[in-house]
Short mmCIF file of C-alpha atoms and ligand atoms in Angstrom, two decimals:
data_model
loop_
_atom_site.label_atom_id
_atom_site.label_comp_id
_atom_site.label_asym_id
_atom_site.label_seq_id
_atom_site.Cartn_x
_atom_site.Cartn_y
_atom_site.Cartn_z
CA MET Z 1 69.98 -31.55 30.99
CA THR Z 2 68.59 -35.09 31.00
CA VAL Z 3 68.14 -36.87 27.70
CA ASN Z 4 66.36 -40.22 27.44
CA TYR Z 5 65.77 -42.33 24.34
CA ARG Z 6 62.79 -44.49 23.58
CA VAL Z 7 63.38 -46.78 20.62
CA ASP Z 8 60.46 -48.77 19.27
CA PRO Z 9 61.20 -52.29 18.09
CA GLY Z 10 61.76 -53.30 14.48
CA GLY Z 11 62.53 -51.29 11.36
CA VAL Z 12 65.29 -51.46 8.78
CA LEU Z 13 68.20 -49.09 8.07
CA LYS Z 14 68.38 -47.65 4.57
CA GLY Z 15 70.12 -44.79 2.78
CA ARG Z 16 73.47 -43.05 2.43
CA ILE Z 17 74.73 -41.06 5.39
CA ARG Z 18 77.89 -39.39 6.60
CA VAL Z 19 78.35 -39.69 10.36
CA PRO Z 20 80.20 -36.88 12.20
CA GLY Z 21 83.95 -36.37 12.11
CA ASP Z 22 86.50 -38.58 13.83
CA LYS Z 23 86.89 -37.66 17.49
CA SER Z 24 90.52 -38.73 17.83
CA ILE Z 25 91.59 -36.80 14.73
CA SER Z 26 89.52 -33.73 15.66
CA HIS Z 27 91.23 -33.43 19.07
CA ARG Z 28 94.64 -33.79 17.50
CA SER Z 29 93.89 -31.27 14.75
CA ILE Z 30 93.34 -28.51 17.32
CA MET Z 31 96.33 -29.48 19.44
CA LEU Z 32 98.89 -29.69 16.65
CA ALA Z 33 97.52 -26.74 14.69
CA SER Z 34 97.70 -24.60 17.85
CA ILE Z 35 101.43 -25.23 18.37
CA ALA Z 36 102.24 -25.04 14.66
CA GLU Z 37 103.41 -21.95 12.81
CA GLY Z 38 100.83 -20.53 10.43
CA VAL Z 39 97.13 -20.95 9.78
CA THR Z 40 95.60 -24.42 9.63
CA ARG Z 41 92.23 -25.04 8.02
CA VAL Z 42 90.36 -28.08 9.25
CA THR Z 43 87.36 -29.57 7.42
CA GLY Z 44 85.04 -32.33 8.66
CA PHE Z 45 85.73 -31.37 12.29
CA LEU Z 46 83.57 -33.10 14.91
CA GLU Z 47 81.29 -30.48 16.43
CA GLY Z 48 80.77 -32.67 19.49
CA GLU Z 49 81.34 -31.62 23.09
CA ASP Z 50 84.62 -33.52 23.48
CA ALA Z 51 86.36 -31.83 20.56
CA LEU Z 52 84.81 -28.47 21.50
CA ALA Z 53 86.31 -28.86 24.99
CA THR Z 54 89.77 -29.18 23.43
CA MET Z 55 89.08 -26.11 21.32
CA ASN Z 56 88.14 -24.10 24.41
CA VAL Z 57 91.25 -25.25 26.25
CA PHE Z 58 93.47 -23.82 23.50
CA ARG Z 59 91.43 -20.63 23.32
CA ALA Z 60 92.05 -20.28 27.08
CA MET Z 61 95.79 -20.45 26.27
CA GLY Z 62 95.55 -17.59 23.80
CA VAL Z 63 95.05 -19.41 20.49
CA LYS Z 64 92.67 -17.74 18.05
CA ILE Z 65 90.35 -20.37 16.60
CA ASP Z 66 87.49 -19.54 14.21
CA GLY Z 67 84.51 -21.88 13.97
CA PRO Z 68 83.36 -24.54 13.98
CA ARG Z 69 81.02 -23.75 11.12
CA GLN Z 70 79.66 -26.83 9.36
CA GLY Z 71 82.81 -28.69 10.30
CA ASN Z 72 85.15 -25.91 9.19
CA VAL Z 73 87.66 -24.61 11.71
CA THR Z 74 90.56 -22.19 11.26
CA VAL Z 75 93.36 -22.32 13.80
CA HIS Z 76 95.87 -19.47 14.00
CA GLY Z 77 98.89 -21.38 15.27
CA VAL Z 78 101.11 -19.72 17.86
CA GLY Z 79 104.19 -21.91 17.44
CA MET Z 80 105.82 -24.36 19.86
CA ARG Z 81 106.48 -21.69 22.50
CA GLY Z 82 103.50 -19.42 21.89
CA LEU Z 83 100.87 -20.81 24.30
CA LYS Z 84 99.98 -18.46 27.19
CA ALA Z 85 99.34 -19.35 30.83
CA PRO Z 86 95.59 -19.94 31.26
CA ALA Z 87 93.68 -17.87 33.82
CA GLY Z 88 92.01 -20.87 35.47
CA ALA Z 89 91.68 -24.66 35.40
CA LEU Z 90 91.30 -26.18 31.94
CA ASP Z 91 88.07 -28.19 31.64
CA CYS Z 92 88.28 -31.30 29.45
CA GLY Z 93 84.61 -32.22 30.05
CA ASN Z 94 84.06 -35.94 29.34
CA ALA Z 95 87.14 -36.28 27.12
CA GLY Z 96 89.87 -38.66 28.23
CA THR Z 97 91.77 -38.03 25.02
CA ALA Z 98 91.86 -34.29 25.69
CA MET Z 99 93.12 -34.75 29.23
CA ARG Z 100 95.78 -37.37 28.55
CA LEU Z 101 97.23 -35.74 25.42
CA LEU Z 102 97.16 -32.31 27.04
CA THR Z 103 99.05 -33.62 30.06
CA GLY Z 104 101.95 -34.47 27.76
CA LEU Z 105 101.77 -31.24 25.84
CA LEU Z 106 101.48 -29.07 28.95
CA ALA Z 107 104.30 -30.85 30.78
CA GLY Z 108 106.66 -29.18 28.29
CA GLN Z 109 105.44 -25.61 28.86
CA THR Z 110 107.12 -22.90 30.92
CA PHE Z 111 103.85 -22.16 32.77
CA GLY Z 112 101.85 -24.27 35.18
CA SER Z 113 98.31 -25.52 34.50
CA GLU Z 114 95.49 -27.56 35.96
CA LEU Z 115 93.34 -30.06 34.06
CA THR Z 116 89.91 -31.11 35.24
CA GLY Z 117 86.76 -32.70 33.83
CA ASP Z 118 83.27 -34.04 34.53
CA ASP Z 119 82.36 -36.74 37.09
CA SER Z 120 83.15 -39.56 34.67
CA LEU Z 121 86.54 -38.15 33.67
CA ARG Z 122 87.44 -37.45 37.30
CA ARG Z 123 87.13 -41.19 37.99
CA ARG Z 124 89.54 -42.23 35.23
CA PRO Z 125 93.18 -43.33 35.75
CA MET Z 126 95.84 -40.74 34.91
CA LYS Z 127 98.95 -42.31 36.44
CA ARG Z 128 99.44 -44.09 33.14
CA VAL Z 129 100.48 -40.72 31.69
CA ALA Z 130 101.71 -38.96 34.85
CA ASP Z 131 104.26 -41.69 35.74
CA PRO Z 132 106.18 -41.86 32.44
CA LEU Z 133 106.02 -38.06 32.10
CA ALA Z 134 107.57 -37.79 35.59
CA ARG Z 135 110.41 -39.98 34.31
CA MET Z 136 110.97 -37.36 31.62
CA GLY Z 137 111.28 -34.71 34.35
CA ALA Z 138 107.69 -33.40 34.50
CA ARG Z 139 106.12 -32.45 37.81
CA ILE Z 140 102.51 -33.56 37.87
CA GLU Z 141 100.28 -33.87 40.91
CA THR Z 142 97.20 -36.05 40.73
CA ALA Z 143 94.28 -36.28 43.14
CA GLU Z 144 93.82 -39.44 45.20
CA GLY Z 145 94.31 -42.70 43.36
CA GLY Z 146 96.03 -41.03 40.40
CA ARG Z 147 92.77 -39.39 39.29
CA PRO Z 148 92.12 -35.85 37.99
CA PRO Z 149 92.34 -32.98 38.60
CA LEU Z 150 95.96 -32.86 37.48
CA LYS Z 151 98.26 -30.02 38.47
CA ILE Z 152 101.16 -29.62 36.06
CA ARG Z 153 104.04 -27.49 37.24
CA GLY Z 154 105.61 -25.50 34.44
CA GLY Z 155 109.23 -24.78 33.74
CA HIS Z 156 110.74 -28.20 34.44
CA PRO Z 157 112.92 -29.18 31.51
CA LEU Z 158 112.10 -32.56 29.98
CA THR Z 159 114.51 -35.20 28.76
CA GLY Z 160 113.58 -37.91 26.27
CA ILE Z 161 113.10 -41.47 27.51
CA SER Z 162 112.47 -44.88 26.00
CA TYR Z 163 109.22 -46.19 27.40
CA ASP Z 164 107.74 -49.67 27.17
CA MET Z 165 104.01 -49.12 27.56
CA PRO Z 166 102.38 -51.65 29.89
CA VAL Z 167 98.94 -51.06 28.27
CA ALA Z 168 98.17 -50.68 24.57
CA SER Z 169 97.04 -47.04 24.73
CA ALA Z 170 97.19 -44.47 21.95
CA GLN Z 171 96.49 -41.78 24.51
CA VAL Z 172 99.56 -42.66 26.55
CA LYS Z 173 101.71 -43.00 23.42
CA SER Z 174 100.48 -39.64 22.12
CA ALA Z 175 101.01 -37.86 25.46
CA LEU Z 176 104.64 -38.98 25.48
CA LEU Z 177 105.22 -38.04 21.84
CA LEU Z 178 103.78 -34.56 22.46
CA ALA Z 179 105.98 -34.13 25.54
CA GLY Z 180 108.85 -35.46 23.43
CA LEU Z 181 108.52 -32.49 21.08
CA TYR Z 182 109.58 -30.33 24.05
CA ALA Z 183 112.21 -32.72 25.48
CA ALA Z 184 115.96 -32.85 25.01
CA GLY Z 185 116.99 -35.73 22.73
CA ARG Z 186 114.81 -38.59 21.56
CA THR Z 187 111.60 -39.87 23.08
CA CYS Z 188 110.65 -43.42 22.11
CA VAL Z 189 107.52 -45.39 22.96
CA THR Z 190 107.12 -49.13 22.43
CA GLU Z 191 103.58 -50.48 22.26
CA PRO Z 192 102.58 -53.98 23.40
CA ALA Z 193 100.07 -54.10 20.50
CA PRO Z 194 99.34 -51.67 17.66
CA THR Z 195 97.18 -48.68 18.64
CA ARG Z 196 95.76 -45.83 16.59
CA ASP Z 197 98.53 -43.84 14.93
CA HIS Z 198 96.76 -40.55 14.16
CA THR Z 199 99.27 -38.52 16.20
CA GLU Z 200 102.21 -39.91 14.26
CA ARG Z 201 100.53 -39.34 10.90
CA MET Z 202 99.49 -35.80 11.74
CA LEU Z 203 102.90 -34.90 13.17
CA GLN Z 204 104.41 -35.97 9.87
CA GLY Z 205 101.79 -33.95 8.01
CA PHE Z 206 102.95 -30.92 10.02
CA GLY Z 207 106.56 -31.57 9.02
CA ALA Z 208 107.93 -33.32 12.10
CA THR Z 209 110.14 -36.38 11.76
CA VAL Z 210 108.62 -39.49 13.31
CA GLU Z 211 110.71 -42.64 13.20
CA ARG Z 212 109.04 -46.02 13.44
CA SER Z 213 110.78 -49.30 13.81
CA GLY Z 214 108.60 -52.31 14.58
CA ALA Z 215 106.53 -51.54 17.66
CA THR Z 216 108.63 -48.48 18.60
CA VAL Z 217 107.94 -44.92 17.57
CA CYS Z 218 110.29 -41.99 18.28
CA VAL Z 219 110.31 -38.20 17.99
CA ARG Z 220 113.08 -35.69 18.58
CA GLY Z 221 112.74 -32.58 20.68
CA GLY Z 222 113.13 -29.13 19.22
CA ALA Z 223 111.16 -29.62 16.00
CA THR Z 224 108.91 -26.90 14.65
CA LEU Z 225 105.51 -27.72 13.19
CA LYS Z 226 104.21 -26.04 10.04
CA ALA Z 227 100.49 -25.46 9.45
CA ALA Z 228 98.87 -27.99 7.08
CA ALA Z 229 95.32 -28.54 5.82
CA ILE Z 230 93.45 -31.30 7.66
CA ASP Z 231 90.42 -33.17 6.36
CA VAL Z 232 88.82 -35.14 9.19
CA PRO Z 233 87.11 -38.32 7.92
CA ALA Z 234 83.83 -39.60 9.38
CA ASP Z 235 84.42 -41.50 12.63
CA ILE Z 236 84.51 -45.28 12.18
CA SER Z 237 83.55 -45.53 15.86
CA SER Z 238 80.31 -43.65 15.13
CA ALA Z 239 79.76 -45.54 11.87
CA ALA Z 240 80.05 -48.79 13.85
CA PHE Z 241 76.57 -48.35 15.37
CA PHE Z 242 75.04 -48.23 11.90
CA MET Z 243 77.17 -51.19 10.74
CA VAL Z 244 75.79 -53.27 13.59
CA GLY Z 245 72.24 -51.93 13.20
CA ALA Z 246 72.16 -52.64 9.46
CA SER Z 247 73.70 -56.08 9.97
CA ILE Z 248 71.08 -57.20 12.52
CA ALA Z 249 67.95 -55.63 10.96
CA GLU Z 250 66.84 -57.90 8.13
CA GLY Z 251 66.34 -56.04 4.84
CA SER Z 252 68.75 -53.21 5.69
CA ASP Z 253 71.09 -51.67 3.11
CA ILE Z 254 73.00 -48.59 4.18
CA THR Z 255 76.09 -46.79 2.88
CA LEU Z 256 78.34 -44.89 5.25
CA GLU Z 257 80.29 -42.23 3.41
CA HIS Z 258 83.89 -41.03 3.79
CA VAL Z 259 84.67 -43.23 6.80
CA GLY Z 260 88.21 -43.28 8.19
CA VAL Z 261 89.61 -46.78 7.67
CA ASN Z 262 93.07 -46.36 9.14
CA PRO Z 263 94.25 -49.96 9.72
CA THR Z 264 94.78 -49.19 13.43
CA ARG Z 265 91.01 -48.58 13.71
CA THR Z 266 89.42 -51.28 11.55
CA GLY Z 267 89.18 -54.09 14.13
CA VAL Z 268 85.39 -53.63 14.05
CA LEU Z 269 85.29 -54.45 10.33
CA GLU Z 270 87.35 -57.59 10.84
CA ILE Z 271 85.31 -58.76 13.83
CA LEU Z 272 81.98 -58.16 12.07
CA LYS Z 273 83.24 -60.00 8.98
CA LEU Z 274 84.29 -62.96 11.14
CA MET Z 275 80.72 -62.94 12.49
CA GLY Z 276 79.37 -63.14 8.93
CA ALA Z 277 78.51 -59.49 8.27
CA ASN Z 278 78.12 -58.25 4.71
CA LEU Z 279 80.41 -55.22 4.48
CA GLU Z 280 81.70 -53.76 1.26
CA LEU Z 281 84.39 -51.08 1.15
CA MET Z 282 84.15 -48.80 -1.87
CA ASN Z 283 86.09 -45.82 -3.27
CA ALA Z 284 89.13 -46.45 -1.08
CA ARG Z 285 91.26 -43.30 -1.12
CA THR Z 286 93.60 -41.26 1.05
CA SER Z 287 92.53 -37.93 2.44
CA GLY Z 288 94.89 -35.74 4.46
CA GLY Z 289 97.21 -38.63 5.28
CA GLU Z 290 94.40 -40.94 6.45
CA PRO Z 291 92.82 -43.81 4.48
CA VAL Z 292 89.11 -43.31 3.81
CA ALA Z 293 86.36 -45.39 2.15
CA ASP Z 294 82.59 -45.62 1.76
CA ILE Z 295 81.20 -48.67 3.53
CA ARG Z 296 78.06 -50.45 2.32
CA VAL Z 297 76.38 -52.69 4.88
CA ARG Z 298 73.61 -55.12 4.08
CA SER Z 299 71.90 -57.28 6.69
CA ALA Z 300 73.23 -60.80 7.14
CA PRO Z 301 72.77 -63.56 9.71
CA LEU Z 302 75.55 -63.16 12.29
CA ARG Z 303 77.18 -66.01 14.19
CA GLY Z 304 78.96 -65.96 17.53
CA ILE Z 305 82.76 -66.09 17.55
CA GLU Z 306 85.70 -66.04 19.90
CA VAL Z 307 87.04 -62.53 19.22
CA PRO Z 308 90.78 -62.79 18.42
CA ARG Z 309 92.73 -60.94 21.13
CA ARG Z 310 94.91 -59.18 18.58
CA LEU Z 311 91.82 -57.34 17.33
CA VAL Z 312 90.80 -55.99 20.74
CA PRO Z 313 92.95 -52.80 20.79
CA LEU Z 314 91.99 -52.17 17.15
CA ALA Z 315 88.29 -52.14 18.06
CA ILE Z 316 88.45 -50.93 21.66
CA ASP Z 317 85.72 -48.28 21.36
CA GLU Z 318 83.41 -50.53 19.34
CA PHE Z 319 82.69 -53.20 21.96
CA PRO Z 320 79.39 -51.69 23.12
CA ALA Z 321 78.14 -52.03 19.51
CA LEU Z 322 79.83 -55.42 19.05
CA PHE Z 323 78.15 -56.77 22.21
CA ILE Z 324 74.81 -55.92 20.61
CA ALA Z 325 75.89 -57.73 17.43
CA ALA Z 326 76.80 -60.73 19.60
CA ALA Z 327 73.45 -60.67 21.40
CA SER Z 328 71.77 -60.73 17.97
CA ALA Z 329 73.93 -63.55 16.57
CA SER Z 330 73.45 -67.30 16.66
CA GLY Z 331 75.70 -69.10 19.14
CA GLU Z 332 78.17 -67.81 21.67
CA THR Z 333 80.57 -64.87 21.44
CA VAL Z 334 83.50 -64.66 23.82
CA VAL Z 335 85.52 -61.48 24.31
CA SER Z 336 88.65 -61.60 26.47
CA GLY Z 337 91.74 -59.43 26.89
CA ALA Z 338 89.51 -56.34 26.98
CA GLU Z 339 89.98 -55.23 30.62
CA GLU Z 340 90.60 -51.68 29.36
CA LEU Z 341 86.83 -51.49 28.80
CA ARG Z 342 86.46 -51.17 32.57
CA VAL Z 343 88.16 -47.73 32.59
CA LYS Z 344 86.43 -46.02 29.67
CA GLU Z 345 83.70 -43.37 30.01
CA SER Z 346 81.99 -46.00 32.19
CA ASP Z 347 82.88 -49.55 33.19
CA ARG Z 348 81.73 -50.81 29.80
CA ILE Z 349 81.83 -54.47 30.79
CA GLN Z 350 79.53 -54.01 33.79
CA VAL Z 351 77.23 -51.37 32.31
CA MET Z 352 76.78 -53.36 29.07
CA ALA Z 353 76.17 -56.59 31.03
CA ASP Z 354 73.55 -54.82 33.18
CA GLY Z 355 71.89 -53.36 30.09
CA LEU Z 356 71.89 -56.69 28.26
CA ALA Z 357 70.29 -58.34 31.30
CA ALA Z 358 67.69 -55.55 31.44
CA VAL Z 359 66.56 -56.25 27.86
CA GLY Z 360 66.53 -60.02 28.42
CA ALA Z 361 69.75 -61.01 26.62
CA ASP Z 362 72.05 -63.73 27.94
CA ALA Z 363 75.38 -62.13 28.87
CA VAL Z 364 77.92 -62.96 31.56
CA PRO Z 365 80.59 -60.36 32.37
CA THR Z 366 84.12 -61.59 33.06
CA ALA Z 367 87.13 -59.76 34.49
CA ASP Z 368 88.42 -58.92 31.02
CA GLY Z 369 85.45 -59.28 28.69
CA MET Z 370 82.09 -60.94 28.24
CA ARG Z 371 80.41 -64.18 27.17
CA ILE Z 372 77.23 -63.60 25.25
CA ARG Z 373 74.80 -66.24 24.03
CA GLY Z 374 72.95 -64.69 21.13
CA GLY Z 375 69.24 -65.04 20.44
CA ALA Z 376 66.02 -63.17 20.89
CA TYR Z 377 65.70 -60.40 23.46
CA ARG Z 378 62.61 -58.57 24.55
CA GLY Z 379 63.42 -54.93 25.31
CA GLY Z 380 63.11 -52.97 28.51
CA ARG Z 381 64.57 -50.01 30.36
CA LEU Z 382 68.24 -49.45 31.13
CA ASP Z 383 70.59 -46.74 32.35
CA CYS Z 384 73.60 -46.09 30.11
CA ARG Z 385 75.31 -44.25 33.01
CA GLY Z 386 76.15 -41.27 30.89
CA ASP Z 387 78.18 -43.37 28.45
CA HIS Z 388 77.56 -42.14 24.88
CA ARG Z 389 78.56 -45.36 23.15
CA ILE Z 390 76.39 -47.54 25.40
CA ALA Z 391 73.38 -45.34 24.67
CA MET Z 392 73.89 -45.64 20.90
CA ALA Z 393 74.58 -49.38 21.04
CA PHE Z 394 71.28 -50.10 22.82
CA ALA Z 395 69.40 -47.78 20.45
CA MET Z 396 70.50 -50.14 17.64
CA ALA Z 397 69.49 -53.21 19.69
CA ALA Z 398 65.86 -52.10 19.35
CA LEU Z 399 65.98 -53.08 15.65
CA ARG Z 400 65.91 -56.70 16.86
CA ALA Z 401 64.00 -56.39 20.14
CA ALA Z 402 60.44 -57.61 20.71
CA ALA Z 403 59.45 -54.56 22.80
CA PRO Z 404 60.60 -50.92 23.11
CA ILE Z 405 63.97 -50.11 24.65
CA THR Z 406 64.14 -47.06 26.91
CA ILE Z 407 67.61 -45.71 27.64
CA THR Z 408 68.16 -43.09 30.34
CA ASP Z 409 71.06 -40.63 30.86
CA CYS Z 410 71.90 -40.19 27.15
CA ALA Z 411 72.96 -36.50 27.10
CA ASN Z 412 76.60 -37.45 26.56
CA VAL Z 413 75.83 -38.80 23.09
CA ALA Z 414 76.52 -35.17 22.17
CA THR Z 415 80.19 -35.67 23.12
CA SER Z 416 80.88 -37.77 20.04
CA PHE Z 417 77.74 -37.90 17.88
CA PRO Z 418 75.66 -34.71 17.85
CA GLY Z 419 72.40 -35.33 15.97
CA PHE Z 420 72.51 -39.11 16.46
CA ALA Z 421 68.76 -39.52 17.05
CA GLU Z 422 67.84 -37.37 14.05
CA LEU Z 423 70.27 -39.11 11.70
CA GLY Z 424 69.14 -42.48 13.05
CA ARG Z 425 65.49 -41.60 12.36
CA SER Z 426 66.36 -40.53 8.81
CA THR Z 427 67.68 -44.04 8.15
CA GLY Z 428 64.73 -45.87 9.75
CA LEU Z 429 65.62 -46.20 13.44
CA ARG Z 430 62.39 -45.73 15.45
CA ILE Z 431 64.01 -43.47 18.02
CA SER Z 432 62.51 -40.57 19.92
CA GLU Z 433 64.26 -38.33 22.40
CA THR Z 434 62.89 -36.71 25.52
CA THR Z 435 64.79 -33.82 27.04
CA ARG Z 436 64.21 -32.39 30.51
C1 LIG R 1 91.90 -42.66 21.82
C2 LIG R 1 92.49 -43.80 22.30
C3 LIG R 1 91.75 -44.88 22.97
C4 LIG R 1 90.25 -44.76 22.73
C5 LIG R 1 89.76 -43.36 22.90
C6 LIG R 1 90.45 -42.43 21.93
C7 LIG R 1 92.74 -41.63 21.19
O1 LIG R 1 91.98 -44.80 24.37
O2 LIG R 1 89.55 -45.63 23.58
O3 LIG R 1 88.37 -43.28 22.69
O4 LIG R 1 92.18 -40.71 20.54
O5 LIG R 1 93.97 -41.70 21.31
P1 LIG R 1 93.24 -45.53 25.08
O6 LIG R 1 94.46 -44.81 24.71
O7 LIG R 1 92.93 -45.41 26.56
O8 LIG R 1 93.19 -46.95 24.61
#
């Protein structure tokens, strides 16, 4: 199916909305609940294609999962050793998180398995998980260049290692921690910069011991997990599009409800505040081990900044939206230290630079980021290359454009944000969708 967006220029964003559930937490809820003992009830689950792919993978390994029904899912856990050999290859769709975390989890099983995905996922690097898992004793074959499909041989006992991650990646960290649950002894991972810690929090919620000391996090093999209720907050990565849209569209005032504000995810709030955004966090609370708040965003004139490098891993998925904020700001914004953007669902540096050029904005891609001179842009037609976040970022750009923005190849918005166009329209975004 082909989905294109046409977004007419202008408009303001108003209202109170709750964006769909957090993708990272939704994936993890299915994975941990499946290998736990007992029945886990999940609320707020993301009914997007990525999280549904993870659900189907566990169903294919014999786990009974009811739902999703309005974000409610019930997982009948089979215990650490209860997964069954799947009949065929396990399809992760577009989801890098599913594939990388599953590689760790499946490396510890007694049966073999194969992980595959769509064209975008089959281009993404997997050696970053396969190599350290091999050091633990796993046998994993990749296709050429360390890409999927991955063939994981079962029945090779794992031994804990201490691993210094060369890239700041929560997916790599999580893959090793999940393998570590099945390994002899302790598995420790040291991160070069803080990354999202949802796996650690949820493991603790399921009764596992997770030790943290500075930048190092460790688990011990042989633990059992016990079912626990999980409330998935709204995804700050999805809320980010509305934060940027409301900031750049004069007269906007929008409240985003029940957003996950785990400090390993709030780089976008800090960066937008440095740019002059008017963000107010209200009703801060904790829900299911994760900090949550309502976020009110009112439009404000943004200014260009040099984005502090320490914030890059804490906002890694928000750069498509942040580049649109930068293009709408006064002065220059410089992003560096963000080379990871080149290996996301698309090469987000190149595809964003091409899109910005197509709408008449002044952006220069660099090896590890972008320089953007903010100002007026006209609009135009661009291809988001199947990248959900790039599609949604440019939809918000129309709020400030002089002419319509047409975005092609948007079907993958359904991986993380089902109903984006409809919810956007309800707040004032002038978006229409054509489906062929
Ligand atoms: C994720 C980690 C990040 C992020 C991705 C989700 C996770 O990837 O970009 O969307 O759920 O662990 P990396 O681990 O590659 O940084």
